PDB file of C-alpha atoms and ligand atoms in Angstrom:
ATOM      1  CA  UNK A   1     100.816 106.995 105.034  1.00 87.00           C
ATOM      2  CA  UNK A   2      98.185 106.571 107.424  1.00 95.00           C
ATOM      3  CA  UNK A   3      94.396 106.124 105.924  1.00 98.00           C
ATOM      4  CA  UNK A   4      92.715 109.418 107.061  1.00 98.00           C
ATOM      5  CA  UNK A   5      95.614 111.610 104.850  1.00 98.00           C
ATOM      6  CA  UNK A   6      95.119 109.132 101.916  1.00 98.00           C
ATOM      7  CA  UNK A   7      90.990 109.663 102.069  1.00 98.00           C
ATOM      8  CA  UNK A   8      91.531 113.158 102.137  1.00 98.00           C
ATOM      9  CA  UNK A   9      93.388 113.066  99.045  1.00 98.00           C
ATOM     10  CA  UNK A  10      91.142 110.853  97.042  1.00 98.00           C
ATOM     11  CA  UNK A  11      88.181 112.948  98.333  1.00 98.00           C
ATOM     12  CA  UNK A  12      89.677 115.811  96.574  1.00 98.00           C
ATOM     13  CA  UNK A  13      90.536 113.711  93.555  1.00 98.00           C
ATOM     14  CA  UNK A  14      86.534 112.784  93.611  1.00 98.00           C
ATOM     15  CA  UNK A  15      86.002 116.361  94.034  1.00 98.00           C
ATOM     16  CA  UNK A  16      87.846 117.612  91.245  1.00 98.00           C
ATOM     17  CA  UNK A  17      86.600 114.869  89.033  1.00 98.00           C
ATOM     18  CA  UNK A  18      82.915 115.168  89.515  1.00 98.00           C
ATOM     19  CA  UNK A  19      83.718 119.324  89.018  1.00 98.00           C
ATOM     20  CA  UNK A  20      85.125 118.189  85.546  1.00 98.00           C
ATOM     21  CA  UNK A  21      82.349 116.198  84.728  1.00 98.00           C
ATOM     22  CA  UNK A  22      79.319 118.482  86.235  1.00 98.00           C
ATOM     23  CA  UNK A  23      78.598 115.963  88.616  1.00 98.00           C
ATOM     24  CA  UNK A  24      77.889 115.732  92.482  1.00 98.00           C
ATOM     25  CA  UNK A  25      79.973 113.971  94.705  1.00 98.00           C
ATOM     26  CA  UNK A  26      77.357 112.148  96.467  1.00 98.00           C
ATOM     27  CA  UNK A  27      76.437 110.171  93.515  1.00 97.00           C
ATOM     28  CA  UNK A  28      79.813 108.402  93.910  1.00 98.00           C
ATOM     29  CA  UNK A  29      80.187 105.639  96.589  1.00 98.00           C
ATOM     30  CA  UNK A  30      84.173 104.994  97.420  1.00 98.00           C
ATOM     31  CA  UNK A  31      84.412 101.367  98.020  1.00 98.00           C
ATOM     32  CA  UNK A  32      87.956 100.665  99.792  1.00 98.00           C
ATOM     33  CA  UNK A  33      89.280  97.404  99.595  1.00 98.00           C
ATOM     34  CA  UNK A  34      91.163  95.572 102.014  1.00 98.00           C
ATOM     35  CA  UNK A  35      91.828  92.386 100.018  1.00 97.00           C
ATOM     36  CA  UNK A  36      95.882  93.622 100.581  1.00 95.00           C
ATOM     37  CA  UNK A  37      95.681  94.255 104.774  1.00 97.00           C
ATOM     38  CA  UNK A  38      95.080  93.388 107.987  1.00 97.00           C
ATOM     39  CA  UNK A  39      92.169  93.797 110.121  1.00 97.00           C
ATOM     40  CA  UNK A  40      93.990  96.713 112.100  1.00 97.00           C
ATOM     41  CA  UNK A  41      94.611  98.476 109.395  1.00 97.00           C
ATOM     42  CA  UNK A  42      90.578  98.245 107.910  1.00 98.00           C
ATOM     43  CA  UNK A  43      89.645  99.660 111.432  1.00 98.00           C
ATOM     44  CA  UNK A  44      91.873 102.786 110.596  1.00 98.00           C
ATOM     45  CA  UNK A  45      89.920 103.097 107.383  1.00 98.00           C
ATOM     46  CA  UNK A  46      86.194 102.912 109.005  1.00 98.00           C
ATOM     47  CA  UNK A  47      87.610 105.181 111.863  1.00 98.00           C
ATOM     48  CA  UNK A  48      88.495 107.699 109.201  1.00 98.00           C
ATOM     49  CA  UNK A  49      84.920 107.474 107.605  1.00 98.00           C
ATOM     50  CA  UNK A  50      85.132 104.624 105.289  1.00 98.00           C
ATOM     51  CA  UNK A  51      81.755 103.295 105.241  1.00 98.00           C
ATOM     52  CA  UNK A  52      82.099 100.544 102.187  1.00 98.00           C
ATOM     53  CA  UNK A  53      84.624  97.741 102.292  1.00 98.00           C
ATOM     54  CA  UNK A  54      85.387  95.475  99.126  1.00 98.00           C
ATOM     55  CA  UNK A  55      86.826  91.741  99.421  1.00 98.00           C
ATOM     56  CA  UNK A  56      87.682  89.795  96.766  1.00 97.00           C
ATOM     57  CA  UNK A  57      87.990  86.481  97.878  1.00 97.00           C
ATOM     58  CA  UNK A  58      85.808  84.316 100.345  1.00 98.00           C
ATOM     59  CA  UNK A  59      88.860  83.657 103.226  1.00 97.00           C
ATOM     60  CA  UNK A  60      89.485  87.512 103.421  1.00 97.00           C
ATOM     61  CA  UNK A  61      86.019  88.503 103.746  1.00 98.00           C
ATOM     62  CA  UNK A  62      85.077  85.964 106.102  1.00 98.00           C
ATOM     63  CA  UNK A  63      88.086  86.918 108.359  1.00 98.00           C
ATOM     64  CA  UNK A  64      87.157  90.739 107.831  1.00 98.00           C
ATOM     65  CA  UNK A  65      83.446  90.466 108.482  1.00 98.00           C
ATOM     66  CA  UNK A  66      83.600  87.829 111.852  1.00 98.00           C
ATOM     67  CA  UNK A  67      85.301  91.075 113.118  1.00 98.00           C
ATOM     68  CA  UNK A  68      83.797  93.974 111.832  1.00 98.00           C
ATOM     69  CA  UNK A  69      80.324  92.927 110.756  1.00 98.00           C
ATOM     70  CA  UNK A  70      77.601  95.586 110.226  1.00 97.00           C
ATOM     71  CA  UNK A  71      79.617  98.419 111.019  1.00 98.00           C
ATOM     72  CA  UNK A  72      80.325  98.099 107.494  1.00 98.00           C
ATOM     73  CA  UNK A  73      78.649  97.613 103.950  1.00 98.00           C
ATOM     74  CA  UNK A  74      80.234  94.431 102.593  1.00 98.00           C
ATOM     75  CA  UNK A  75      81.092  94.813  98.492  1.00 98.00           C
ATOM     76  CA  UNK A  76      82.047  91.379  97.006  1.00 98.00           C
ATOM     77  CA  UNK A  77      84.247  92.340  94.379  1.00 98.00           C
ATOM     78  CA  UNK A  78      86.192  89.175  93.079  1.00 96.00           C
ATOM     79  CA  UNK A  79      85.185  86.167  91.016  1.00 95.00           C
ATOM     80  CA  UNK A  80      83.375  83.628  93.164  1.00 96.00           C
ATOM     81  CA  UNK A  81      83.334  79.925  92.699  1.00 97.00           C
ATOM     82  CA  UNK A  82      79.707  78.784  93.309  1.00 97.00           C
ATOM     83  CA  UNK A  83      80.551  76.570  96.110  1.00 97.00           C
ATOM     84  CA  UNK A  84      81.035  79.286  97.872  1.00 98.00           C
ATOM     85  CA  UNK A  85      77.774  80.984  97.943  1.00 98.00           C
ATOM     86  CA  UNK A  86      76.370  79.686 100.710  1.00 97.00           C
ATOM     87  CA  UNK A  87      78.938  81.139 102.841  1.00 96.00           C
ATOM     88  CA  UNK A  88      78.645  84.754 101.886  1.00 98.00           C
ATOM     89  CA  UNK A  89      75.791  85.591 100.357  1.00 98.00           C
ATOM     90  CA  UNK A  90      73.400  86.580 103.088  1.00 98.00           C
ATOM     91  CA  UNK A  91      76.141  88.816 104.726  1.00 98.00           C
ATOM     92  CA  UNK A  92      76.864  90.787 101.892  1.00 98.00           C
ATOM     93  CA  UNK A  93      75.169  94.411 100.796  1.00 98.00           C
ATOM     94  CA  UNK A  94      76.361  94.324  96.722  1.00 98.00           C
ATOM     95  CA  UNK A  95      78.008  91.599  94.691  1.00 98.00           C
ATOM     96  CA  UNK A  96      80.423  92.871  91.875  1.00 98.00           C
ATOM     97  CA  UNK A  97      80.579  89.820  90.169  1.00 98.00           C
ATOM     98  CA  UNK A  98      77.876  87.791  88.848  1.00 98.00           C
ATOM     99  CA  UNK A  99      79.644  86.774  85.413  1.00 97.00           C
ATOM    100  CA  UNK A 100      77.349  83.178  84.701  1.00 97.00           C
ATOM    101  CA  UNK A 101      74.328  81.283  84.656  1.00 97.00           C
ATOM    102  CA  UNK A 102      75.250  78.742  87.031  1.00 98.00           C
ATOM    103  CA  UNK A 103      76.268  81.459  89.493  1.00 98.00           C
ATOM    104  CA  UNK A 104      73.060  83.221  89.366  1.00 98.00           C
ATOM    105  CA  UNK A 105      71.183  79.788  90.356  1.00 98.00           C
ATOM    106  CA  UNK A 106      73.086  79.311  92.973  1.00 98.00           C
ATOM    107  CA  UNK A 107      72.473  82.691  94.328  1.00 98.00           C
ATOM    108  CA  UNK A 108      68.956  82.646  94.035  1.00 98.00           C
ATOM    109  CA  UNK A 109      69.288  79.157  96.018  1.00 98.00           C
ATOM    110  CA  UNK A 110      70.853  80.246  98.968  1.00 98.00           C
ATOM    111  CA  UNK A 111      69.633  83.864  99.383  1.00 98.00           C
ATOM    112  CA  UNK A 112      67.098  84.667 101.662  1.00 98.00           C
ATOM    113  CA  UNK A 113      66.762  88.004 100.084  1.00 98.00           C
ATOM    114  CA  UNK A 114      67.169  90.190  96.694  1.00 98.00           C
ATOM    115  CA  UNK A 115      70.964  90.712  96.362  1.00 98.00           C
ATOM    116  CA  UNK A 116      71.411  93.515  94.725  1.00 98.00           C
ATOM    117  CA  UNK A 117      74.305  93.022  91.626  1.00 98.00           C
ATOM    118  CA  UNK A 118      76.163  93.959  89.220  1.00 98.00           C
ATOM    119  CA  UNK A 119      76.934  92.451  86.181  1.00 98.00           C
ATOM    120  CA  UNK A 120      80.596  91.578  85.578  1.00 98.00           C
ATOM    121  CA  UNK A 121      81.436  92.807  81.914  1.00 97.00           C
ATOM    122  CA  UNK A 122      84.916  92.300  79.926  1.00 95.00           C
ATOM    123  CA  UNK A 123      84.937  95.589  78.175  1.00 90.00           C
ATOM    124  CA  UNK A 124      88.761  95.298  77.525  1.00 80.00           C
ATOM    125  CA  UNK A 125      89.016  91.581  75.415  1.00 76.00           C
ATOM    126  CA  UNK A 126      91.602  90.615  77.337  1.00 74.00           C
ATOM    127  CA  UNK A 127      91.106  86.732  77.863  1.00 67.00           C
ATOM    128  CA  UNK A 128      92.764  86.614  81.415  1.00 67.00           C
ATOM    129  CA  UNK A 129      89.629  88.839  81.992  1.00 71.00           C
ATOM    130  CA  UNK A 130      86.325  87.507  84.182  1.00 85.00           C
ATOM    131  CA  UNK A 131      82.908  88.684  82.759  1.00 95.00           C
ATOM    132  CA  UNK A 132      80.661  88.784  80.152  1.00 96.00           C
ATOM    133  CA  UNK A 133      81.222  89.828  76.966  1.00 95.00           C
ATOM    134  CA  UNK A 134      79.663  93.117  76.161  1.00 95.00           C
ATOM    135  CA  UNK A 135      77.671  91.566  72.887  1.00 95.00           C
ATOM    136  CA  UNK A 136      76.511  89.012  75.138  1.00 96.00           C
ATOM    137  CA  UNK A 137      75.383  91.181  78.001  1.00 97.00           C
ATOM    138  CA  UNK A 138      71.611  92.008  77.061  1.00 98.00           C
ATOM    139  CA  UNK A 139      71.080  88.832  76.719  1.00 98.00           C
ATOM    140  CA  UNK A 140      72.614  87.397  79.900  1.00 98.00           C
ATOM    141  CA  UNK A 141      70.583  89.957  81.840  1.00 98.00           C
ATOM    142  CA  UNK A 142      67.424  89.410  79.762  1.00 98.00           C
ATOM    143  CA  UNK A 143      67.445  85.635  81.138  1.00 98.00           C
ATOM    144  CA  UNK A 144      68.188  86.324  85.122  1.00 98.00           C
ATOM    145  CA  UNK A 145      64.573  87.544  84.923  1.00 98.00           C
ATOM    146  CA  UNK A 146      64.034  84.315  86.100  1.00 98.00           C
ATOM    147  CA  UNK A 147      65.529  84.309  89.675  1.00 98.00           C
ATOM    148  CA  UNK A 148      63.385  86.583  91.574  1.00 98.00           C
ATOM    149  CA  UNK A 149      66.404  87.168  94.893  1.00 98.00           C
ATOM    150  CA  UNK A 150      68.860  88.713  91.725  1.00 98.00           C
ATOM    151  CA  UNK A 151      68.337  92.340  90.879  1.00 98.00           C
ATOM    152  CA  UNK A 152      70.950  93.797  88.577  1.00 98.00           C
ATOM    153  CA  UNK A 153      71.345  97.232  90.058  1.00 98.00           C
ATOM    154  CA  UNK A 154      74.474  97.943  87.355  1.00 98.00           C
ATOM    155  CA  UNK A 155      77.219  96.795  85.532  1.00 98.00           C
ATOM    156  CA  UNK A 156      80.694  96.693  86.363  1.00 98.00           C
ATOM    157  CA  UNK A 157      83.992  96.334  84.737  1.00 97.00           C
ATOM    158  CA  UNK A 158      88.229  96.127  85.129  1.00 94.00           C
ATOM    159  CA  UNK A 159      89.694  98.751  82.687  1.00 92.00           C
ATOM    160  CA  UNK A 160      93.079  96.874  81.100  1.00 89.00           C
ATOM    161  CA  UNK A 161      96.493  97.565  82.635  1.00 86.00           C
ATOM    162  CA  UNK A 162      97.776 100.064  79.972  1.00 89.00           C
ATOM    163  CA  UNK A 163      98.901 103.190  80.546  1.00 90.00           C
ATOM    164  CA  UNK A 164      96.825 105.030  77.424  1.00 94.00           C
ATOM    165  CA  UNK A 165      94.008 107.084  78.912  1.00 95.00           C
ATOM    166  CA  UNK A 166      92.268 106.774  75.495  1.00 96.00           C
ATOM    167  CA  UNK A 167      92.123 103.299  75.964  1.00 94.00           C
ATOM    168  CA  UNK A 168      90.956 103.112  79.587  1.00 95.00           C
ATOM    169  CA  UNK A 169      88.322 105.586  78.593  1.00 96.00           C
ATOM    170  CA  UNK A 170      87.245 104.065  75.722  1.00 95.00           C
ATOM    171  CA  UNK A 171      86.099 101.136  78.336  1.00 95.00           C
ATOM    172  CA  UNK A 172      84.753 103.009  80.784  1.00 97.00           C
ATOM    173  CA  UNK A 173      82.276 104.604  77.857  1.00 97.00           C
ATOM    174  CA  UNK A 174      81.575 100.779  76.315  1.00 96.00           C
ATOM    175  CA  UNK A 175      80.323 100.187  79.903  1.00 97.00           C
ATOM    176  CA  UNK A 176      78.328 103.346  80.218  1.00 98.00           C
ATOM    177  CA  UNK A 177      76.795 102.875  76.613  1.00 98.00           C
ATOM    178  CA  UNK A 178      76.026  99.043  77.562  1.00 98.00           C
ATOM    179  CA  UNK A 179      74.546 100.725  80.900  1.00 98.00           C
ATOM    180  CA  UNK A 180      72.066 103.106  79.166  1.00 98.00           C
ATOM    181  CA  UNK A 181      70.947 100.704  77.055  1.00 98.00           C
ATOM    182  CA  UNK A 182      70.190  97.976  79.546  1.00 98.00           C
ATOM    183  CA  UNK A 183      68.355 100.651  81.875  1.00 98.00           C
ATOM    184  CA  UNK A 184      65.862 101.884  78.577  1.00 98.00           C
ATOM    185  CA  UNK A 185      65.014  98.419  78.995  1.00 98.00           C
ATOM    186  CA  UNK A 186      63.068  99.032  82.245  1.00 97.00           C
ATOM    187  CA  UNK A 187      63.348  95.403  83.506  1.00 98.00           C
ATOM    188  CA  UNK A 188      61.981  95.092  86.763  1.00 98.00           C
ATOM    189  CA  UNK A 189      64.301  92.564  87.632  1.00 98.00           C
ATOM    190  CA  UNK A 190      67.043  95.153  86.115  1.00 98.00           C
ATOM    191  CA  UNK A 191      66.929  98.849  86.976  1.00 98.00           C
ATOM    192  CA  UNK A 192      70.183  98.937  86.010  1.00 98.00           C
ATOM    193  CA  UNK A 193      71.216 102.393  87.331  1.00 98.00           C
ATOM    194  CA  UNK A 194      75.296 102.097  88.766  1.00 98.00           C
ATOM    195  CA  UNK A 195      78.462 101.803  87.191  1.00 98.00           C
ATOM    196  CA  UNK A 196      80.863  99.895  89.324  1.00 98.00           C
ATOM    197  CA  UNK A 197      84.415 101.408  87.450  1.00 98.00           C
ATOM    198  CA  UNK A 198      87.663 103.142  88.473  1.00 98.00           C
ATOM    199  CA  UNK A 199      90.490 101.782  90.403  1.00 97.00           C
ATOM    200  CA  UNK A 200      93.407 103.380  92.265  1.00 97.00           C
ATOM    201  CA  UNK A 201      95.266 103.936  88.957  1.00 95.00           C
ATOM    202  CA  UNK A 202      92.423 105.291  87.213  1.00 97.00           C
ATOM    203  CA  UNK A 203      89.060 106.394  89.238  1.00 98.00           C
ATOM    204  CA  UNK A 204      89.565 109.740  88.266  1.00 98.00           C
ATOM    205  CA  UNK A 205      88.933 108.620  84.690  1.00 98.00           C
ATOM    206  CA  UNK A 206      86.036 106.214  85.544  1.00 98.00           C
ATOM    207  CA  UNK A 207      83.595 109.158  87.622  1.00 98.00           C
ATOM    208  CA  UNK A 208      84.494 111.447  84.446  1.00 98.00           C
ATOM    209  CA  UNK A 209      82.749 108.847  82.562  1.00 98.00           C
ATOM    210  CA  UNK A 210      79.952 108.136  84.776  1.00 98.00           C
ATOM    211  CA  UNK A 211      80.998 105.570  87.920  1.00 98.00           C
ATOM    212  CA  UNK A 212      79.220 105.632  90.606  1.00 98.00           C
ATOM    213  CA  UNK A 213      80.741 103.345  92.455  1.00 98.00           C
ATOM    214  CA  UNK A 214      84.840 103.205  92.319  1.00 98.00           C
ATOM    215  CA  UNK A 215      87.150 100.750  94.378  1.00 98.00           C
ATOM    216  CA  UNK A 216      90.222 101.524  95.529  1.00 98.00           C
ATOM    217  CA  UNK A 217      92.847  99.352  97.360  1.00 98.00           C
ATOM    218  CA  UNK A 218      96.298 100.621  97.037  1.00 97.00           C
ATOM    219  CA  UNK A 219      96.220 104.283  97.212  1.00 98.00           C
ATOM    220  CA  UNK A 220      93.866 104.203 100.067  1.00 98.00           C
ATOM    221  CA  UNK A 221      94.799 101.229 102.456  1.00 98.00           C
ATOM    222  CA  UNK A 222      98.500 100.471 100.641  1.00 93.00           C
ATOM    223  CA  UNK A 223      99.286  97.270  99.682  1.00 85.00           C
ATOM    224  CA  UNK A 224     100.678  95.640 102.940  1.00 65.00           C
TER     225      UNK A 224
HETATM  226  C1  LIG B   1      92.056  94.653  94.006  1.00 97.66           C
HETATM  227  C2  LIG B   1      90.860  95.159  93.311  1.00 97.66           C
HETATM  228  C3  LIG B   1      90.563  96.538  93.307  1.00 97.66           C
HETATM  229  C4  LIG B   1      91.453  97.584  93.959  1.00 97.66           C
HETATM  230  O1  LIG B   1      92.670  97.677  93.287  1.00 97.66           O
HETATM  231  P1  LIG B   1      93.693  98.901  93.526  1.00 97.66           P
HETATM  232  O2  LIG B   1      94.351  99.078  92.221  1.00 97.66           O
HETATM  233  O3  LIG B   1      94.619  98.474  94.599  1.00 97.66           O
HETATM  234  O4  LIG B   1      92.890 100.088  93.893  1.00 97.66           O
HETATM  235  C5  LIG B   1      89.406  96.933  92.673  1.00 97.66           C
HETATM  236  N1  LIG B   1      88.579  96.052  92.060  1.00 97.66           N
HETATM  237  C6  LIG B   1      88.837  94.743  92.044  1.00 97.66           C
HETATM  238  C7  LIG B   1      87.880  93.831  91.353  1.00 97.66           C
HETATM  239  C8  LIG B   1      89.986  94.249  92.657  1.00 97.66           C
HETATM  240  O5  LIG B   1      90.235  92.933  92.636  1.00 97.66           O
END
């Protein structure tokens, strides 16, 4: 299927989600990933009005940005060793996954500007799962205070791979909960504001329960 009748589909998913939910579709940002395809097939998506591309790892962005650069905004959405910082982290707009301490250093090392990010969190307690736990999140974000090129603009999270809606819900609403309570806070360094949740399988879901930013690979771009 080519990319422009796959868009116009999830728009009207988006559509009739945020009409569920009493919601506005421009307070949802459709992030489409590219981590499964070529280069070719990420131009069809910007030439049918993507605007936001996600990578997950470090070869696939690099390979996607050297030819597409600023016509896009660059989402880092996978789990990044710190070596690799350095190589990245002054050409991307958001980073998905700041899930440590050491990580954070090293960001606030090599950027020569705030990077805005979100705050990986493993809402599901699934081990094979990247993030922080959601007890420990308030007080992981208390202590980036001290690296002034971080600002957490929102948290983000993978629901599990199950098909009970009741579950997947019940992790989008941990997040949102954890969310609301981090933003009361009224860190500077934290404002806190986004939800980075909903996938191809279940974005529908997520902007019912308050994304604002969803990322979709499969039923967008396809896998191959
Ligand atoms: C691959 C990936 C996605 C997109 O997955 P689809 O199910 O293909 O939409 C979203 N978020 C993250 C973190 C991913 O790694």
């Amino acid at each position: 299927m080519d990319v422009a009748t796959n868009l116009e589909q999830i728009q009207q998913n988006i559509g009739e989600a945020c009409r569920k939910a009493g919601r506005k579709e421009e307070e949802i940002t459709l992030i489409g990933v590219t981590k499964y395809v070529t280069i070719e097939r990420t131009e069809e998506a910007l030439a049918a009005g993507v605007r936001h591309l996600g990578e997950n790892r470090l070869e696939g962005f690099s390979e996607k940005y050297n030819a597409i650069g600023k016509r896009a905004k660059w989402h880092f959405i996978g789990s990044l060793q710190s070596r690799k910082v350095k190589d990245m982290i002054n050409k991307i707009d958001m980073l998905h996954s700041l899930d440590r301490n050491s990580l954070a250093k090293e960001i606030n090392k090599r950027a020569e500007r705030t990077v805005p990010c979100f705050v990986q969190i493993n809402t599901s307690g699934e081990a094979s799962k990247h993030g922080i736990e959601p007890e420990q999140a308030l007080g992981f974000i208390e202590g980036l205070a001290q690296y002034d090129k971080i600002q957490v603009v929102g948290l983000m999270t993978m629901a599990p791979f199950v098909e009970d809606e009741t579950i997947i819900r019940q992790t989008f609403r941990t997040l949102k909960m954890l969310r609301d309570e981090v933003k009361q806070k009224d860190y500077q360094h934290a404002p806190c504001r986004y939800l980075s949740m909903g996938m191809s399988n279940d974005y529908q879901l997520a902007i019912e329960e308050g994304a604002t930013h969803i990322r979709i690979g499969s039923k967008l771009v396809g896998q191959k």
